Amino acid sequence: EPEVTQTPSHQVTQMGQEVILRCVPISNHLYFYWYRQILGQKVEFLVSFYNNEISEKSEIFDDQFSVERPDGSNFTLKIRSTKLEDSAMYFCASILEGGEQFFGPGTRLTVL
Amino acid sequence: KNEVEQSPQNLTAQEGEFITINCSYSVGISALHWLQQHPGGGIVSLFMLSSGKKKHGRLIATINIQEKHSSLHITASHPRDSAVYICAVFGNTDKLIFGTGTRLQVFP
């Protein structure tokens, strides 16, 4: 069964460093999403991406964040200068069109 | 006030019991999702609803668009159903709005 994959599963970084979280969505899916979940809190929407551009972003998704689909298979989330409060689980998801969301297993980001 | 409210926040049950988790939302929606988050953190989509009722195995989801309310039912609950169940809605934008989740523990 096709699945969304994410790498790495756990990333530890120093405050101020750049991190890139990687996702490989399901191959024929068209819509891509990043979400985050701070420990003990609810899942929050970050950004949606369709047709090689951002279609919606939340107030969390400020200039420190960017997304890219560089090669037609990977979908990346970059955090330019990490802060302590960026520590969270980051989930990627994809859908075909108007269908159920398929979530990746998540990347746990720890900022020290 | 949260746009998506779930109740209860925590739920414990004995194996075999019938479980109901409720979700109310305050925005116009195009679809409502029920998700399951395992203790390890992974999220699985259970249902996507825009009207009526869906059933998958022991799980049933219903939605009442007029009342802005949805329920997730689990029949004959089992310890492996222990997880966090999350209601999330697509409003009129391409943005999924999540509830805070209901933590379910089913004891043998």
mmCIF file of N, CA and C in Angstrom, chain A residues 31 33 35 37 42-45 48-50 55-56 58-59 89 91 95 98-105 108, chain B residues 2-4 33 35 37 40-48 54 86 90 93-101:
data_model
loop_
_atom_site.group_PDB
_atom_site.id
_atom_site.type_symbol
_atom_site.label_atom_id
_atom_site.label_comp_id
_atom_site.label_asym_id
_atom_site.label_seq_id
_atom_site.Cartn_x
_atom_site.Cartn_y
_atom_site.Cartn_z
ATOM 1 N N TYR A 31 -1.944 17.425 -3.652
ATOM 2 C CA TYR A 31 -1.975 18.442 -2.601
ATOM 3 C C TYR A 31 -1.095 17.965 -1.449
ATOM 4 N N TYR A 33 0.816 18.965 2.453
ATOM 5 C CA TYR A 33 0.609 19.737 3.677
ATOM 6 C C TYR A 33 1.735 19.478 4.669
ATOM 7 N N TYR A 35 2.138 19.939 8.924
ATOM 8 C CA TYR A 35 1.512 20.224 10.201
ATOM 9 C C TYR A 35 2.568 20.087 11.291
ATOM 10 N N GLN A 37 2.983 19.465 15.747
ATOM 11 C CA GLN A 37 2.326 19.184 17.018
ATOM 12 C C GLN A 37 3.364 19.346 18.122
ATOM 13 N N LYS A 42 -2.419 20.205 20.522
ATOM 14 C CA LYS A 42 -3.114 19.676 19.345
ATOM 15 C C LYS A 42 -2.283 19.890 18.088
ATOM 16 N N VAL A 43 -2.643 19.176 17.053
ATOM 17 C CA VAL A 43 -1.994 19.320 15.759
ATOM 18 C C VAL A 43 -2.395 20.674 15.159
ATOM 19 N N GLU A 44 -1.415 21.353 14.554
ATOM 20 C CA GLU A 44 -1.677 22.668 13.955
ATOM 21 C C GLU A 44 -1.268 22.664 12.484
ATOM 22 N N PHE A 45 -2.090 23.278 11.680
ATOM 23 C CA PHE A 45 -1.793 23.445 10.262
ATOM 24 C C PHE A 45 -0.662 24.456 10.086
ATOM 25 N N SER A 48 -0.215 24.604 3.103
ATOM 26 C CA SER A 48 -0.655 23.692 2.053
ATOM 27 C C SER A 48 -0.022 24.122 0.741
ATOM 28 N N PHE A 49 0.171 23.165 -0.147
ATOM 29 C CA PHE A 49 0.965 23.391 -1.365
ATOM 30 C C PHE A 49 0.299 22.655 -2.500
ATOM 31 N N TYR A 50 0.069 23.369 -3.583
ATOM 32 C CA TYR A 50 -0.574 22.761 -4.752
ATOM 33 C C TYR A 50 -0.051 23.426 -6.007
ATOM 34 N N SER A 55 -0.757 27.330 -1.282
ATOM 35 C CA SER A 55 -2.156 27.700 -1.461
ATOM 36 C C SER A 55 -2.740 28.313 -0.187
ATOM 37 N N GLU A 56 -2.178 27.950 0.962
ATOM 38 C CA GLU A 56 -2.672 28.489 2.226
ATOM 39 C C GLU A 56 -1.539 28.361 3.248
ATOM 40 N N SER A 58 -0.566 29.293 7.622
ATOM 41 C CA SER A 58 -1.058 29.789 8.897
ATOM 42 C C SER A 58 -0.160 30.926 9.379
ATOM 43 N N GLU A 59 -0.616 31.558 10.466
ATOM 44 C CA GLU A 59 0.175 32.649 11.039
ATOM 45 C C GLU A 59 1.486 32.139 11.641
ATOM 46 N N MET A 89 6.716 17.824 16.815
ATOM 47 C CA MET A 89 6.615 16.767 15.812
ATOM 48 C C MET A 89 6.061 17.422 14.552
ATOM 49 N N PHE A 91 4.512 16.790 10.831
ATOM 50 C CA PHE A 91 3.884 15.784 9.973
ATOM 51 C C PHE A 91 3.674 16.353 8.571
ATOM 52 N N ILE A 95 -2.857 14.432 -0.326
ATOM 53 C CA ILE A 95 -4.129 13.901 -0.804
ATOM 54 C C ILE A 95 -4.153 13.946 -2.324
ATOM 55 N N GLY A 98 -9.573 16.205 -2.892
ATOM 56 C CA GLY A 98 -10.819 16.088 -2.134
ATOM 57 C C GLY A 98 -10.971 14.795 -1.371
ATOM 58 N N GLY A 99 -9.855 14.104 -1.157
ATOM 59 C CA GLY A 99 -9.935 12.804 -0.495
ATOM 60 C C GLY A 99 -9.346 12.810 0.885
ATOM 61 N N GLU A 100 -9.191 11.617 1.430
ATOM 62 C CA GLU A 100 -8.633 11.483 2.768
ATOM 63 C C GLU A 100 -7.159 11.861 2.770
ATOM 64 N N GLN A 101 -6.742 12.397 3.904
ATOM 65 C CA GLN A 101 -5.340 12.777 4.049
ATOM 66 C C GLN A 101 -4.532 11.548 4.444
ATOM 67 N N PHE A 102 -3.391 11.396 3.812
ATOM 68 C CA PHE A 102 -2.441 10.357 4.181
ATOM 69 C C PHE A 102 -1.265 11.047 4.869
ATOM 70 N N PHE A 103 -1.049 10.666 6.124
ATOM 71 C CA PHE A 103 -0.009 11.306 6.928
ATOM 72 C C PHE A 103 1.268 10.490 6.918
ATOM 73 N N GLY A 104 2.385 11.184 6.938
ATOM 74 C CA GLY A 104 3.655 10.524 7.181
ATOM 75 C C GLY A 104 3.821 10.226 8.652
ATOM 76 N N PRO A 105 4.876 9.489 9.001
ATOM 77 C CA PRO A 105 5.088 9.085 10.403
ATOM 78 C C PRO A 105 5.588 10.211 11.293
ATOM 79 N N ARG A 108 10.445 14.179 14.561
ATOM 80 C CA ARG A 108 10.528 14.879 15.852
ATOM 81 C C ARG A 108 11.717 15.820 15.815
ATOM 82 N N ASN B 2 -12.284 27.643 20.584
ATOM 83 C CA ASN B 2 -11.781 26.824 19.494
ATOM 84 C C ASN B 2 -12.853 26.630 18.438
ATOM 85 N N GLU B 3 -12.401 26.596 17.185
ATOM 86 C CA GLU B 3 -13.349 26.381 16.093
ATOM 87 C C GLU B 3 -13.835 24.937 16.053
ATOM 88 N N VAL B 4 -13.062 24.022 16.608
ATOM 89 C CA VAL B 4 -13.438 22.603 16.660
ATOM 90 C C VAL B 4 -13.316 22.140 18.112
ATOM 91 N N HIS B 33 -12.949 15.311 9.058
ATOM 92 C CA HIS B 33 -12.114 14.112 9.153
ATOM 93 C C HIS B 33 -12.090 13.595 10.583
ATOM 94 N N LEU B 35 -9.545 11.253 12.735
ATOM 95 C CA LEU B 35 -8.182 10.731 12.676
ATOM 96 C C LEU B 35 -7.887 9.977 13.954
ATOM 97 N N GLN B 37 -4.626 8.916 16.385
ATOM 98 C CA GLN B 37 -3.201 9.089 16.648
ATOM 99 C C GLN B 37 -2.762 8.042 17.655
ATOM 100 N N GLY B 40 2.547 6.025 19.640
ATOM 101 C CA GLY B 40 3.849 6.380 19.078
ATOM 102 C C GLY B 40 3.850 7.688 18.307
ATOM 103 N N GLY B 41 2.666 8.271 18.071
ATOM 104 C CA GLY B 41 2.569 9.575 17.421
ATOM 105 C C GLY B 41 2.014 9.552 16.016
ATOM 106 N N GLY B 42 2.026 8.405 15.336
ATOM 107 C CA GLY B 42 1.557 8.357 13.965
ATOM 108 C C GLY B 42 0.075 8.654 13.847
ATOM 109 N N ILE B 43 -0.318 9.283 12.747
ATOM 110 C CA ILE B 43 -1.710 9.684 12.525
ATOM 111 C C ILE B 43 -2.266 8.920 11.327
ATOM 112 N N VAL B 44 -3.452 8.356 11.533
ATOM 113 C CA VAL B 44 -4.122 7.600 10.483
ATOM 114 C C VAL B 44 -5.498 8.212 10.255
ATOM 115 N N SER B 45 -5.866 8.377 9.002
ATOM 116 C CA SER B 45 -7.200 8.865 8.692
ATOM 117 C C SER B 45 -8.192 7.718 8.810
ATOM 118 N N LEU B 46 -9.264 7.942 9.569
ATOM 119 C CA LEU B 46 -10.302 6.930 9.717
ATOM 120 C C LEU B 46 -11.452 7.180 8.744
ATOM 121 N N PHE B 47 -11.938 8.412 8.726
ATOM 122 C CA PHE B 47 -13.065 8.760 7.882
ATOM 123 C C PHE B 47 -12.916 10.176 7.373
ATOM 124 N N MET B 48 -13.480 10.402 6.203
ATOM 125 C CA MET B 48 -13.742 11.749 5.723
ATOM 126 C C MET B 48 -15.218 11.815 5.381
ATOM 127 N N LYS B 54 -20.841 6.982 7.759
ATOM 128 C CA LYS B 54 -19.947 6.003 7.147
ATOM 129 C C LYS B 54 -19.595 4.948 8.183
ATOM 130 N N ILE B 86 -9.016 12.281 16.861
ATOM 131 C CA ILE B 86 -8.994 13.706 16.540
ATOM 132 C C ILE B 86 -10.020 13.999 15.459
ATOM 133 N N PHE B 90 -12.121 20.722 7.247
ATOM 134 C CA PHE B 90 -11.714 21.633 6.187
ATOM 135 C C PHE B 90 -12.790 22.704 6.112
ATOM 136 N N THR B 93 -11.332 27.072 3.134
ATOM 137 C CA THR B 93 -9.973 27.266 2.627
ATOM 138 C C THR B 93 -9.259 25.928 2.646
ATOM 139 N N ASP B 94 -8.082 25.885 2.082
ATOM 140 C CA ASP B 94 -7.313 24.634 2.024
ATOM 141 C C ASP B 94 -6.504 24.474 3.306
ATOM 142 N N LYS B 95 -7.202 24.425 4.432
ATOM 143 C CA LYS B 95 -6.556 24.427 5.738
ATOM 144 C C LYS B 95 -7.366 23.542 6.666
ATOM 145 N N LEU B 96 -6.717 22.538 7.234
ATOM 146 C CA LEU B 96 -7.391 21.620 8.137
ATOM 147 C C LEU B 96 -7.295 22.174 9.553
ATOM 148 N N ILE B 97 -8.451 22.311 10.211
ATOM 149 C CA ILE B 97 -8.509 22.837 11.572
ATOM 150 C C ILE B 97 -8.771 21.666 12.509
ATOM 151 N N PHE B 98 -7.902 21.492 13.491
ATOM 152 C CA PHE B 98 -7.939 20.313 14.342
ATOM 153 C C PHE B 98 -8.598 20.591 15.682
ATOM 154 N N GLY B 99 -9.307 19.586 16.197
ATOM 155 C CA GLY B 99 -9.736 19.600 17.588
ATOM 156 C C GLY B 99 -8.582 19.161 18.475
ATOM 157 N N THR B 100 -8.806 19.238 19.774
ATOM 158 C CA THR B 100 -7.750 18.915 20.730
ATOM 159 C C THR B 100 -7.612 17.421 20.962
ATOM 160 N N GLY B 101 -8.542 16.642 20.441
ATOM 161 C CA GLY B 101 -8.419 15.192 20.566
ATOM 162 C C GLY B 101 -9.122 14.637 21.780
#
